[in-house]
């Protein structure tokens, strides 16, 4: 791509990584700016179904500032509902049901995400979320003591991120071993999330010194 409109979308709901839909946009912005040198000819817009760029206000504010500095337009509360591929038209719907359309030359879509049917329609599922029902601290199923789950399949209150599963994996292993030994499960997960937006291996928050890299324990 050497010119035109580049749209990047994020759905209103979903439990994926809060920053993931933006990472590809910042990477593309940097590539067009430093590699192909066409950034001045590309109109970049991030269209999100949410009312902020990130759930944590101070990070959302800093990201909005970076967007202004880098010439990235941001539109809030707009959900992608239709794509006309041949004519390159994306249609969005706001929280009141009003629709609007945008022309694009490049479109990156972050789809709605949810549990697979094999889990959602099984006795293992949490009736509200559809994910495997587990104790959020031990990762053990409340009704089936020999069932454990982690990561994208579990109904734990975290984003679906490598940071979350890194904390969960050793806990699940320990509790599974304990369970096999018929001892009461007693190892707990201490959840944390890392706020990062990567440009290759560089954290943009450090580049701009506007967001301190932090861990949030719960």
XYZ file of N, CA, C and O in Angstrom, residues 35-118:
336
model
N 9.842 2.602 6.717
C 10.333 1.651 5.723
C 9.955 2.051 4.293
O 10.814 2.180 3.430
N 8.662 2.213 4.064
C 8.221 2.533 2.702
C 8.094 4.036 2.462
O 7.913 4.463 1.326
N 8.142 4.812 3.549
C 8.130 6.290 3.472
C 6.882 6.830 2.766
O 6.949 7.835 2.061
N 5.749 6.173 2.981
C 4.509 6.618 2.335
C 3.477 7.101 3.353
O 2.332 7.376 2.993
N 3.879 7.217 4.597
C 2.906 7.548 5.650
C 2.141 8.824 5.377
O 0.942 8.930 5.700
N 2.777 9.814 4.756
C 2.087 11.072 4.460
C 0.960 10.880 3.458
O 0.065 11.728 3.364
N 0.984 9.776 2.732
C -0.052 9.507 1.734
C -1.125 8.531 2.228
O -2.036 8.179 1.477
N -0.985 8.097 3.465
C -1.918 7.108 4.026
C -2.702 7.738 5.179
O -2.113 8.272 6.122
N -4.012 7.662 5.100
C -4.886 8.155 6.166
C -5.229 6.977 7.079
O -5.910 6.035 6.672
N -4.734 7.020 8.301
C -4.918 5.917 9.244
C -6.034 6.264 10.234
O -6.029 7.341 10.829
N -6.959 5.318 10.397
C -8.055 5.529 11.352
C -8.304 4.253 12.146
O -8.367 3.160 11.590
N -8.436 4.416 13.446
C -8.777 3.304 14.337
C -10.230 3.486 14.754
O -10.603 4.494 15.353
N -11.058 2.501 14.412
C -12.495 2.590 14.703
C -12.832 1.519 15.734
O -12.754 0.321 15.456
N -13.216 1.962 16.919
C -13.491 1.028 18.011
C -14.944 1.110 18.465
O -15.541 2.186 18.467
N -15.472 -0.032 18.843
C -16.832 -0.063 19.358
C -16.911 0.384 20.804
O -18.014 0.511 21.353
N -15.782 0.657 21.397
C -15.737 1.048 22.811
C -15.619 2.565 22.952
O -15.420 3.274 21.976
N -15.715 3.027 24.186
C -15.679 4.476 24.402
C -14.311 4.982 24.826
O -14.156 6.145 25.197
N -13.307 4.121 24.775
C -11.943 4.524 25.119
C -10.972 3.574 24.439
O -11.328 2.459 24.042
N -9.722 4.003 24.313
C -8.704 3.169 23.672
C -8.201 2.054 24.578
O -7.600 1.084 24.105
N -8.443 2.199 25.885
C -8.016 1.175 26.824
C -8.867 1.285 28.077
O -9.300 2.391 28.426
N -9.130 0.169 28.764
C -10.004 0.213 29.941
C -9.485 1.074 31.083
O -10.271 1.601 31.871
N -8.160 1.208 31.191
C -7.578 2.021 32.268
C -7.448 3.459 31.773
O -6.740 3.718 30.789
N -8.114 4.416 32.424
C -8.165 5.803 31.940
C -6.810 6.443 31.631
O -6.653 7.076 30.588
N -5.829 6.264 32.514
C -4.560 6.974 32.281
C -3.841 6.435 31.043
O -3.177 7.176 30.329
N -3.994 5.146 30.779
C -3.399 4.582 29.574
C -4.177 5.005 28.343
O -3.610 5.277 27.284
N -5.491 5.070 28.483
C -6.333 5.489 27.362
C -5.999 6.924 26.952
O -5.922 7.247 25.759
N -5.800 7.792 27.940
C -5.472 9.192 27.656
C -4.119 9.310 26.960
O -3.966 10.071 25.998
N -3.143 8.559 27.448
C -1.812 8.616 26.844
C -1.825 8.075 25.413
O -1.178 8.626 24.525
N -2.583 7.005 25.184
C -2.686 6.439 23.838
C -3.368 7.420 22.887
O -2.984 7.541 21.724
N -4.367 8.133 23.387
C -5.050 9.128 22.565
C -4.076 10.241 22.170
O -4.096 10.728 21.031
N -3.215 10.633 23.091
C -2.216 11.667 22.805
C -1.234 11.190 21.739
O -0.856 11.943 20.834
N -0.814 9.941 21.849
C 0.106 9.371 20.857
C -0.556 9.335 19.481
O 0.068 9.613 18.453
N -1.858 9.012 19.471
C -2.597 9.008 18.213
C -2.598 10.371 17.542
O -2.421 10.486 16.327
N -2.788 11.402 18.346
C -2.773 12.770 17.811
C -1.388 13.101 17.251
O -1.260 13.646 16.152
N -0.351 12.751 17.996
C 1.016 13.032 17.564
C 1.361 12.320 16.253
O 2.052 12.874 15.396
N 0.843 11.118 16.090
C 1.189 10.323 14.907
C 0.164 10.464 13.786
O 0.262 9.785 12.752
N -0.809 11.332 13.983
C -1.781 11.563 12.925
C -2.744 10.424 12.699
O -3.186 10.182 11.570
N -3.080 9.707 13.773
C -4.026 8.595 13.687
C -5.391 9.076 14.178
O -5.532 9.490 15.326
N -6.383 9.018 13.313
C -7.741 9.413 13.702
C -8.368 8.268 14.503
O -8.159 7.096 14.198
N -9.130 8.618 15.522
C -9.801 7.608 16.348
C -11.292 7.902 16.404
O -11.699 9.032 16.688
N -12.107 6.894 16.121
C -13.559 7.020 16.215
C -14.052 6.014 17.253
O -13.676 4.834 17.220
N -14.888 6.496 18.178
C -15.354 5.666 19.281
C -16.808 5.228 19.089
O -17.577 5.833 18.342
N -17.184 4.161 19.800
C -18.571 3.669 19.845
C -19.125 3.339 18.466
O -20.308 3.568 18.190
N -18.282 2.804 17.607
C -18.719 2.396 16.278
C -18.349 0.928 16.053
O -17.165 0.570 16.078
N -19.363 0.100 15.842
C -19.176 -1.333 15.658
C -19.228 -1.679 14.170
O -20.171 -1.296 13.465
N -18.238 -2.405 13.686
C -18.247 -2.864 12.296
C -19.344 -3.908 12.131
O -19.352 -4.929 12.818
N -20.282 -3.669 11.204
C -21.404 -4.596 11.023
C -21.507 -5.150 9.605
O -22.212 -6.131 9.365
N -20.810 -4.540 8.653
C -20.934 -4.998 7.271
C -19.729 -4.563 6.457
O -19.191 -3.461 6.664
N -19.300 -5.419 5.537
C -18.191 -5.094 4.643
C -18.612 -5.380 3.205
O -19.062 -6.474 2.883
N -18.479 -4.381 2.354
C -18.708 -4.543 0.917
C -17.336 -4.608 0.271
O -16.746 -3.579 -0.077
N -16.810 -5.837 0.134
C -15.461 -6.018 -0.368
C -15.202 -5.460 -1.752
O -14.235 -4.707 -1.953
N -16.041 -5.794 -2.740
C -15.792 -5.306 -4.103
C -15.716 -3.789 -4.201
O -14.931 -3.240 -4.977
N -16.546 -3.103 -3.415
C -16.559 -1.635 -3.459
C -15.747 -0.990 -2.342
O -15.690 0.232 -2.245
N -15.167 -1.829 -1.491
C -14.331 -1.349 -0.385
C -15.079 -0.340 0.501
O -14.611 0.774 0.751
N -16.204 -0.777 0.988
C -17.024 0.043 1.879
C -17.242 -0.714 3.183
O -17.690 -1.867 3.182
N -16.907 -0.090 4.298
C -17.140 -0.676 5.620
C -18.276 0.092 6.286
O -18.280 1.323 6.303
N -19.240 -0.638 6.830
C -20.391 -0.005 7.489
C -20.307 -0.241 8.993
O -20.070 -1.363 9.450
N -20.525 0.839 9.732
C -20.444 0.793 11.184
C -21.780 1.200 11.807
O -22.571 1.915 11.191
N -21.994 0.751 13.026
C -23.230 1.077 13.745
C -22.880 1.612 15.123
O -22.058 1.014 15.842
N -23.479 2.735 15.511
C -23.187 3.298 16.826
C -24.076 2.656 17.887
O -24.907 1.785 17.588
N -23.944 3.112 19.131
C -24.669 2.491 20.235
C -26.174 2.750 20.175
O -26.957 2.116 20.897
N -26.584 3.665 19.290
C -28.011 3.970 19.134
C -28.611 3.289 17.906
O -29.781 3.497 17.596
N -27.798 2.506 17.205
C -28.285 1.789 16.033
C -28.164 2.553 14.728
O -28.565 2.053 13.672
N -27.588 3.744 14.770
C -27.416 4.536 13.556
C -26.196 4.035 12.788
O -25.123 3.826 13.354
N -26.371 3.864 11.479
C -25.292 3.335 10.653
C -24.605 4.415 9.821
O -25.239 5.393 9.422
N -23.332 4.200 9.571
C -22.556 5.092 8.707
C -21.536 4.248 7.964
O -21.142 3.173 8.421
N -21.099 4.725 6.803
C -20.177 3.950 5.967
C -18.889 4.722 5.713
O -18.871 5.951 5.711
N -17.819 3.978 5.520
C -16.514 4.552 5.228
C -15.882 3.784 4.065
O -15.923 2.555 4.031
N -15.238 4.520 3.176
C -14.447 3.886 2.122
C -13.095 3.507 2.707
O -12.543 4.196 3.568
N -12.540 2.400 2.256
C -11.208 2.004 2.692
C -10.409 1.466 1.512
O -10.959 0.988 0.520
N -9.098 1.561 1.650
C -8.189 0.919 0.700
C -7.490 -0.263 1.359
O -7.047 -1.185 0.688
N -7.411 -0.187 2.680
C -6.826 -1.261 3.483
C -7.697 -1.413 4.712
O -8.028 -0.427 5.375
N -8.076 -2.651 5.031
C -8.959 -2.883 6.176
C -8.428 -4.028 7.028
O -8.217 -5.138 6.539
N -8.196 -3.741 8.302
C -7.816 -4.786 9.249
C -8.955 -4.952 10.249
O -9.311 -4.011 10.955
N -9.533 -6.146 10.293
C -10.695 -6.404 11.142
C -10.314 -7.284 12.327
O -9.733 -8.351 12.155
N -10.649 -6.817 13.521
C -10.565 -7.659 14.710
C -11.961 -8.220 14.944
O -12.888 -7.479 15.248
N -12.148 -9.516 14.766
C -13.493 -10.094 14.838
C -14.006 -10.233 16.264
O -13.237 -10.126 17.229
N -15.296 -10.475 16.375
C -15.873 -10.828 17.668
C -15.276 -12.157 18.101
O -15.050 -13.041 17.281
N -15.045 -12.291 19.380
C -14.452 -13.523 19.880
C -15.305 -14.102 21.008
O -15.907 -13.361 21.783
N -15.363 -15.415 21.066
C -16.140 -16.078 22.091
C -15.738 -17.536 22.190
O -14.850 -17.992 21.469
N -16.366 -18.285 23.057
C -16.012 -19.690 23.236
C -16.434 -20.538 22.047
O -17.456 -20.260 21.414
N -15.678 -21.578 21.735
C -16.095 -22.493 20.663
C -17.339 -23.266 21.084
O -17.562 -23.510 22.279
N -18.132 -23.657 20.121
C -19.394 -24.348 20.402
C -19.183 -25.627 21.200
O -20.023 -25.994 22.034
N -18.067 -26.317 20.950
C -17.818 -27.573 21.639
C -17.734 -27.368 23.154
O -18.059 -28.271 23.933
